[in-house]
N, CA and C of each residue as an Amber inpcrd file, in Angstrom:
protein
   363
  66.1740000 -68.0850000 -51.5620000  65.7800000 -66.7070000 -51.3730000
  66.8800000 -65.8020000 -51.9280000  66.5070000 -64.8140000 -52.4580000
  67.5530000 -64.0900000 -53.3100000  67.9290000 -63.1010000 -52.0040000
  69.3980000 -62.7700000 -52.1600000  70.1830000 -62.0770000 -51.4720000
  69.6190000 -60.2910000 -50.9970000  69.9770000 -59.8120000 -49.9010000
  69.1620000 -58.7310000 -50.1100000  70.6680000 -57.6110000 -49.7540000
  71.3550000 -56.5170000 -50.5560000  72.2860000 -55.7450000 -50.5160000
  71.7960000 -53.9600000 -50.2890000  71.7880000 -53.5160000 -49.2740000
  71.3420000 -52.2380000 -48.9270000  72.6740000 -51.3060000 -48.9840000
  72.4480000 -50.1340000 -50.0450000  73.7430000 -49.0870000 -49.3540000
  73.0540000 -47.6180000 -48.8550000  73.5310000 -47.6870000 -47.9730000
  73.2860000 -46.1800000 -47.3280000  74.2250000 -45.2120000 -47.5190000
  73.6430000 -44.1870000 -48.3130000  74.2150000 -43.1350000 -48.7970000
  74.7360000 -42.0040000 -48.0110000  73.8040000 -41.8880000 -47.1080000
  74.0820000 -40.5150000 -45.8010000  74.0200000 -40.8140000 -45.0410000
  74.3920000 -39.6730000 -44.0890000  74.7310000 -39.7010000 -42.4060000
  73.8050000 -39.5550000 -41.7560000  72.4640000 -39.9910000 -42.4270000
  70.7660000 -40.0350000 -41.3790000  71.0030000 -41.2110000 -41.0790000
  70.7350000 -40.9520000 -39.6780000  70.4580000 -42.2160000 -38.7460000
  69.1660000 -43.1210000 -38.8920000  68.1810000 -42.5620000 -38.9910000
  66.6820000 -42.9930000 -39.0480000  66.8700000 -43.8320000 -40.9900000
  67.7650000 -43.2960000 -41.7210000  67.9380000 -44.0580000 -42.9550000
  68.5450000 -45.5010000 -42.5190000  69.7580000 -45.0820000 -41.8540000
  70.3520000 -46.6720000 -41.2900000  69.1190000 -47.3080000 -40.0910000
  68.6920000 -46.9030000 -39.6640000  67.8450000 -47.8110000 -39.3030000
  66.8830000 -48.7120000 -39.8510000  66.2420000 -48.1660000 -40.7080000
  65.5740000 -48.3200000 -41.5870000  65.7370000 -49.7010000 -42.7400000
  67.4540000 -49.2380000 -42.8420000  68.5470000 -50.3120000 -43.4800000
  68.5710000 -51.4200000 -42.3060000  68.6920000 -51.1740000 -41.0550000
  69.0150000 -52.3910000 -40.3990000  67.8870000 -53.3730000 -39.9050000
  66.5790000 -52.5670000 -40.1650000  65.5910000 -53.1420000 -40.0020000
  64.9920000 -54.1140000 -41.0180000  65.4600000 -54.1060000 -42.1350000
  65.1000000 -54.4920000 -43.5810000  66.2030000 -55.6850000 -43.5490000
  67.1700000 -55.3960000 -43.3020000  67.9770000 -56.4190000 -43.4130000
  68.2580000 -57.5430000 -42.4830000  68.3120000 -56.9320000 -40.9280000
  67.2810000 -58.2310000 -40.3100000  66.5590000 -59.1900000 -40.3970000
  65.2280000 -58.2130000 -40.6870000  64.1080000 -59.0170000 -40.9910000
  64.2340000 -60.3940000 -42.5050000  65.1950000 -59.8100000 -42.9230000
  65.5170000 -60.6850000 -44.1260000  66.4870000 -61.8600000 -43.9490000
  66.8350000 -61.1150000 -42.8440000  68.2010000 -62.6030000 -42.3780000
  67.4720000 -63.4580000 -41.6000000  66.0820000 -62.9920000 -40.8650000
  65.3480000 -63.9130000 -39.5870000  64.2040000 -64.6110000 -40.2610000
  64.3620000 -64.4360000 -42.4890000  63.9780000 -65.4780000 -43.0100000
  64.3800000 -65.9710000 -43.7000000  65.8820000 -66.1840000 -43.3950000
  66.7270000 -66.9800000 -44.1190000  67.6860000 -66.5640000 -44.9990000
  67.5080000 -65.0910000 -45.1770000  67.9130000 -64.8810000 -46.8610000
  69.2130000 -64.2130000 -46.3340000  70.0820000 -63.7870000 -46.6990000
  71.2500000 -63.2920000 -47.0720000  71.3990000 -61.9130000 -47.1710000
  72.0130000 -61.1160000 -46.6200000  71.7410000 -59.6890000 -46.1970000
  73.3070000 -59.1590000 -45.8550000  73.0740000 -57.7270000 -46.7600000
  74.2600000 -57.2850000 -46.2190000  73.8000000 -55.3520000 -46.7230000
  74.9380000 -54.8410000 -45.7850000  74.6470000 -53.3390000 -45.7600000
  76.4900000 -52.5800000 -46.3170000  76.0310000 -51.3510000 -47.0580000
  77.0210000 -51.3640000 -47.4630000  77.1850000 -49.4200000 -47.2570000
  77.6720000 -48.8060000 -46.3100000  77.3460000 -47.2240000 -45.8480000
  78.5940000 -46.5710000 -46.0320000  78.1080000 -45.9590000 -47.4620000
  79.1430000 -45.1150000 -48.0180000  79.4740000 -44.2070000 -47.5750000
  80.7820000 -43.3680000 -47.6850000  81.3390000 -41.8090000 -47.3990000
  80.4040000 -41.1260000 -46.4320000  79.6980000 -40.6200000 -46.2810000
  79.5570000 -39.8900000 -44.5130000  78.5360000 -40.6830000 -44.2430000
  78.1880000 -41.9810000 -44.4850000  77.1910000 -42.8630000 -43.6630000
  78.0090000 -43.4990000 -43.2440000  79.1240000 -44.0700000 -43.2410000
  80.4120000 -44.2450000 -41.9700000  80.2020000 -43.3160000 -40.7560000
  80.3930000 -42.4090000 -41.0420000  80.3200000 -41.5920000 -39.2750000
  79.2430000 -42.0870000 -38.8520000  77.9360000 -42.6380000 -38.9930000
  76.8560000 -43.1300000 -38.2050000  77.5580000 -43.9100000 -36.7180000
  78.6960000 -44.4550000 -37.3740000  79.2660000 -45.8430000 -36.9180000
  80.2470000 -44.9620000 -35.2790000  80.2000000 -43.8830000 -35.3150000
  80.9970000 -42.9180000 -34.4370000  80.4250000 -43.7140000 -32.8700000
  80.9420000 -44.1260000 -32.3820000  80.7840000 -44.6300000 -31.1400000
  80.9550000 -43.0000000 -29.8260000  80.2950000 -43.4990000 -29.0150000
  79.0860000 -44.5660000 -28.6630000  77.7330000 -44.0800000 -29.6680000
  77.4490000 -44.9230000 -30.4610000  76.4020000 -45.3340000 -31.6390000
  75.2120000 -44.9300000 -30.9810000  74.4560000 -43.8730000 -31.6060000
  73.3910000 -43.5440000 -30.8080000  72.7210000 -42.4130000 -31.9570000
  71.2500000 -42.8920000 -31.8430000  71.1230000 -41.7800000 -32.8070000
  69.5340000 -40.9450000 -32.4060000  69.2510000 -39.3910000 -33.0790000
  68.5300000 -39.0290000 -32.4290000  67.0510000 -39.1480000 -31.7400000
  66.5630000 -40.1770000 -32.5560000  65.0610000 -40.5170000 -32.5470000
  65.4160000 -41.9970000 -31.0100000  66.3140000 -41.9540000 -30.7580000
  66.2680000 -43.4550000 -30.4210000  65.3410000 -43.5050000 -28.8670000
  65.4760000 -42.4070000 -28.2930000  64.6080000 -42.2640000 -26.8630000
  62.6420000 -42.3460000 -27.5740000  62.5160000 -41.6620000 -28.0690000
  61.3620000 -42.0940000 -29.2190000  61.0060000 -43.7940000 -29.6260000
  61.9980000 -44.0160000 -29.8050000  62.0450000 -45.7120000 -30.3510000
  61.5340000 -46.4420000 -28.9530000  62.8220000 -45.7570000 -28.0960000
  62.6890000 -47.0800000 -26.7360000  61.4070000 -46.6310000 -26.4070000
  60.6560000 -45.1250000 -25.9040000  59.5940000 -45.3240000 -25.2890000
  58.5210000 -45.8450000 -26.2570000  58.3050000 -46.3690000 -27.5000000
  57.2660000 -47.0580000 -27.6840000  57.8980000 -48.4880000 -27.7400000
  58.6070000 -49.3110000 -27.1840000  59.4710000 -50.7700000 -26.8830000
  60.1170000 -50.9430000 -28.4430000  60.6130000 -49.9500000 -28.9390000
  61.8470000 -50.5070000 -30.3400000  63.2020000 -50.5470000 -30.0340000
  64.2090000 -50.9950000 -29.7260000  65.1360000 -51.2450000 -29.8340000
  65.9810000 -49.7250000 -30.5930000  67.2960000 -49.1180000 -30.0510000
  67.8230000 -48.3230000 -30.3540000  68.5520000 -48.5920000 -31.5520000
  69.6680000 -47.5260000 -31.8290000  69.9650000 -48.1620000 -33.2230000
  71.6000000 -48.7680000 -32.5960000  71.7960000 -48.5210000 -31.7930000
  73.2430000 -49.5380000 -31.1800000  72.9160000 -51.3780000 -31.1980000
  70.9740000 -51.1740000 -30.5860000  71.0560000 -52.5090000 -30.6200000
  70.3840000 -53.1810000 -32.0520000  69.8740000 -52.7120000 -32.9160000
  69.8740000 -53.0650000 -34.0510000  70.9520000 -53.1610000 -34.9760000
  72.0910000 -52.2890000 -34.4130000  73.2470000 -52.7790000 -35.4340000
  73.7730000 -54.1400000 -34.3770000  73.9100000 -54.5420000 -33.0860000
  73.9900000 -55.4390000 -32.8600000  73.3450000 -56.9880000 -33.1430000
  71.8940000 -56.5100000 -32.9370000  71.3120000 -57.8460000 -33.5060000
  71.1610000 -58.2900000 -35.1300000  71.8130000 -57.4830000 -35.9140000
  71.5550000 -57.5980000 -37.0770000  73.1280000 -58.3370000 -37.4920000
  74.2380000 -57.8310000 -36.6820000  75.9440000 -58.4810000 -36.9590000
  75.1790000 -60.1420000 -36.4260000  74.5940000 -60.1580000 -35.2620000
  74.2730000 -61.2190000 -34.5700000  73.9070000 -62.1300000 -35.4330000
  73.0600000 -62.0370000 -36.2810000  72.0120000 -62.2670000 -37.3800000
  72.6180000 -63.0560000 -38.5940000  74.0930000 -62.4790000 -38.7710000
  74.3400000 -62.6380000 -39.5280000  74.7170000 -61.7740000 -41.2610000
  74.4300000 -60.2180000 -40.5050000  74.1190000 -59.4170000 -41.4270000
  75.7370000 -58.9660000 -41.4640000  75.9170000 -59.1380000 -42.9850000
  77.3640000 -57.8900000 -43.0510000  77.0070000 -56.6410000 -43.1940000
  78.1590000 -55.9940000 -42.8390000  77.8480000 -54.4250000 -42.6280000
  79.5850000 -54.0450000 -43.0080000  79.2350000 -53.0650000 -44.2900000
  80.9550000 -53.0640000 -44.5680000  81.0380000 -51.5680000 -44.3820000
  81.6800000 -51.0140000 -43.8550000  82.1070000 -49.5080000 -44.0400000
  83.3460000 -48.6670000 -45.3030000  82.9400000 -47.7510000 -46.1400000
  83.1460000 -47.7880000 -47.0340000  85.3150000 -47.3300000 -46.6620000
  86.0660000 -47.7780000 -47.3570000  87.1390000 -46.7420000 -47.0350000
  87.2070000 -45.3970000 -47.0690000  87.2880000 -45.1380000 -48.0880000
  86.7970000 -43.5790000 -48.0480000  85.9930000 -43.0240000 -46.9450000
  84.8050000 -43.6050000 -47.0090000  83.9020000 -42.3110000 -45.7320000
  84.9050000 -43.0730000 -44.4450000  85.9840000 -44.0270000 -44.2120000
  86.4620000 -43.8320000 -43.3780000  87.5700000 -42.7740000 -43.0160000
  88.1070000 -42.3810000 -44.4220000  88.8160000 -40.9870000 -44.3520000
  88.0010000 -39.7350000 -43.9580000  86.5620000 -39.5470000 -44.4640000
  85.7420000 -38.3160000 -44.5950000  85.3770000 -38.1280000 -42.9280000
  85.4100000 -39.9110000 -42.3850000  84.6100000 -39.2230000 -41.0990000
  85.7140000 -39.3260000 -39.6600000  87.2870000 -39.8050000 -40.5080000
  88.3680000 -39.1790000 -39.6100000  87.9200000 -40.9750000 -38.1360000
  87.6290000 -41.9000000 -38.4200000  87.6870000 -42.8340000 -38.0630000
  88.8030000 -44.0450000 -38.5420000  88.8580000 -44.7700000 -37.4990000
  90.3860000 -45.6130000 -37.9360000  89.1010000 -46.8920000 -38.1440000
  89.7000000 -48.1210000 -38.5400000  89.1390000 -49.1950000 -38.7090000
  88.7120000 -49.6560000 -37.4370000  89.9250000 -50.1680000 -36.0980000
  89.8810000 -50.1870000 -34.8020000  89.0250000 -49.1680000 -33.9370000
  88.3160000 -48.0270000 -34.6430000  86.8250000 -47.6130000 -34.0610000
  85.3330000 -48.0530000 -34.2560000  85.7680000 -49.0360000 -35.4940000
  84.4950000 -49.4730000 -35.5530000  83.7210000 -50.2620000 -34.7330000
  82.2610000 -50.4000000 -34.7250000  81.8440000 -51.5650000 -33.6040000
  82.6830000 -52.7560000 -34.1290000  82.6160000 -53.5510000 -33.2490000
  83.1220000 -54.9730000 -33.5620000  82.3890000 -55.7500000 -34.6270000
  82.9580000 -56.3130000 -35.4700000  81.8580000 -57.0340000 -36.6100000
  82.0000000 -56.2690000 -37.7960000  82.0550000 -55.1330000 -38.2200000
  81.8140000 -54.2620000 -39.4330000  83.3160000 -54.3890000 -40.2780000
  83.0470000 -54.6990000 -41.2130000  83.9060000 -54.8700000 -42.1790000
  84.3670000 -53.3980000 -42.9350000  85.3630000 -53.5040000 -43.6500000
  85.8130000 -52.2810000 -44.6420000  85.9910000 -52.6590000 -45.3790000
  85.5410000 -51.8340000 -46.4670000  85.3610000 -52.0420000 -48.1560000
  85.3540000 -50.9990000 -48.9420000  85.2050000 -51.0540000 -50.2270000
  85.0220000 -49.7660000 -51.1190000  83.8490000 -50.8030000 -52.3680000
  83.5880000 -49.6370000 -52.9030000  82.4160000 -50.2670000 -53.9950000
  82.3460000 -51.3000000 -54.4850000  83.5890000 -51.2030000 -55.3710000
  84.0480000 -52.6280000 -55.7580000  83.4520000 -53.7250000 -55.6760000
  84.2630000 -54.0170000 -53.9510000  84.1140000 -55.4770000 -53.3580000
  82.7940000 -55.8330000 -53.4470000  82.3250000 -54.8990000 -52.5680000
  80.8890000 -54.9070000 -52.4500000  79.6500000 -55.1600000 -53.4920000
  79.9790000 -54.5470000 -54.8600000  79.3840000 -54.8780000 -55.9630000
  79.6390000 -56.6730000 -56.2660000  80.9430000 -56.2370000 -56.3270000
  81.4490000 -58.2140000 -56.6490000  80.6070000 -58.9640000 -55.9690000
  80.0740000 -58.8870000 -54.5340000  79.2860000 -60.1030000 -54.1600000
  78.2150000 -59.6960000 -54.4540000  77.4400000 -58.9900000 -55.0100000
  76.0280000 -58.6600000 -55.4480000  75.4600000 -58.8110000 -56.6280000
  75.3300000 -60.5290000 -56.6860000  75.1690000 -61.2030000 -58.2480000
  73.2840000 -60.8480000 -58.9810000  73.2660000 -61.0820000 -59.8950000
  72.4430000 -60.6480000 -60.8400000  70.9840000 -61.4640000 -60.1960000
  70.7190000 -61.6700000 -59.3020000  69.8430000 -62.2440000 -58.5390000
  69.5180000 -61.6630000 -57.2270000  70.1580000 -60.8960000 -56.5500000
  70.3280000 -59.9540000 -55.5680000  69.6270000 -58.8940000 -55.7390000
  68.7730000 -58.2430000 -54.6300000  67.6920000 -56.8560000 -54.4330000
  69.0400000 -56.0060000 -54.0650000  68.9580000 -55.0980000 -54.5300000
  69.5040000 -53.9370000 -54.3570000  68.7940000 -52.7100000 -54.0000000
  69.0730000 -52.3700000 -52.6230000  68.4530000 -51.1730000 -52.3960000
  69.0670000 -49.7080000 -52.1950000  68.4690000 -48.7790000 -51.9640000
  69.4780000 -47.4170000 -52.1190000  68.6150000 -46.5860000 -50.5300000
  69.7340000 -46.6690000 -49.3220000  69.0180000 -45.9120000 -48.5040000
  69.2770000 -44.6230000 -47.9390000
């Protein structure tokens, strides 16, 4: 199964969800998944992780977006936070949830071989 690489561009929550839902679902069939949330899609990551639609979510039984970024690290999903939007959104590394990696484009490109879906969220 070809690899599936999502970057989230902005600080919409309902976009990262969206991202974590896709990439899940891709890890719970095997495939290889990773998220990559550039310059102010880092602050999403602002603890306690909560975003606005999520009372919406729970009352029809969806899962918030704290626990979708949990079950998705669970999963197996990387999730790198960019350096930079860790400067923009005034977060240290040691604020991130547990599990989330730091990166800049680069890296992130490097593991995203010519066989890999690339998405833009």
């Amino acid at each position: 199964m070809r690899g599936l690489r999502i970057i989230v561009l902005t600080a919409d929550a309902e976009r990262l969800r969206g991202a974590l839902v896709m990439a899940t679902a891709h890890a719970a069939l095997g495939g290889d998944a990773s998220l990559f949330l550039q310059l102010n899609a880092v602050a999403l990551l602002t603890s306690p992780l909560a975003a606005p639609e999520d009372e919406t979510h729970q009352a029809a039984g969806l899962p918030t977006l704290a626990e979708l970024l949990a079950e998705a690290l669970d999963m197996g999903v990387a999730l790198i936070a960019c350096q930079s939007g860790l400067a923009l959104s005034g977060l240290s590394a040691d604020a991130l949830p547990a599990g989330v990696e730091i990166g800049g484009p680069l890296s992130f490109l490097q593991q995203t071989d010519d066989a890999a879906r690339l998405l833009i969220a």
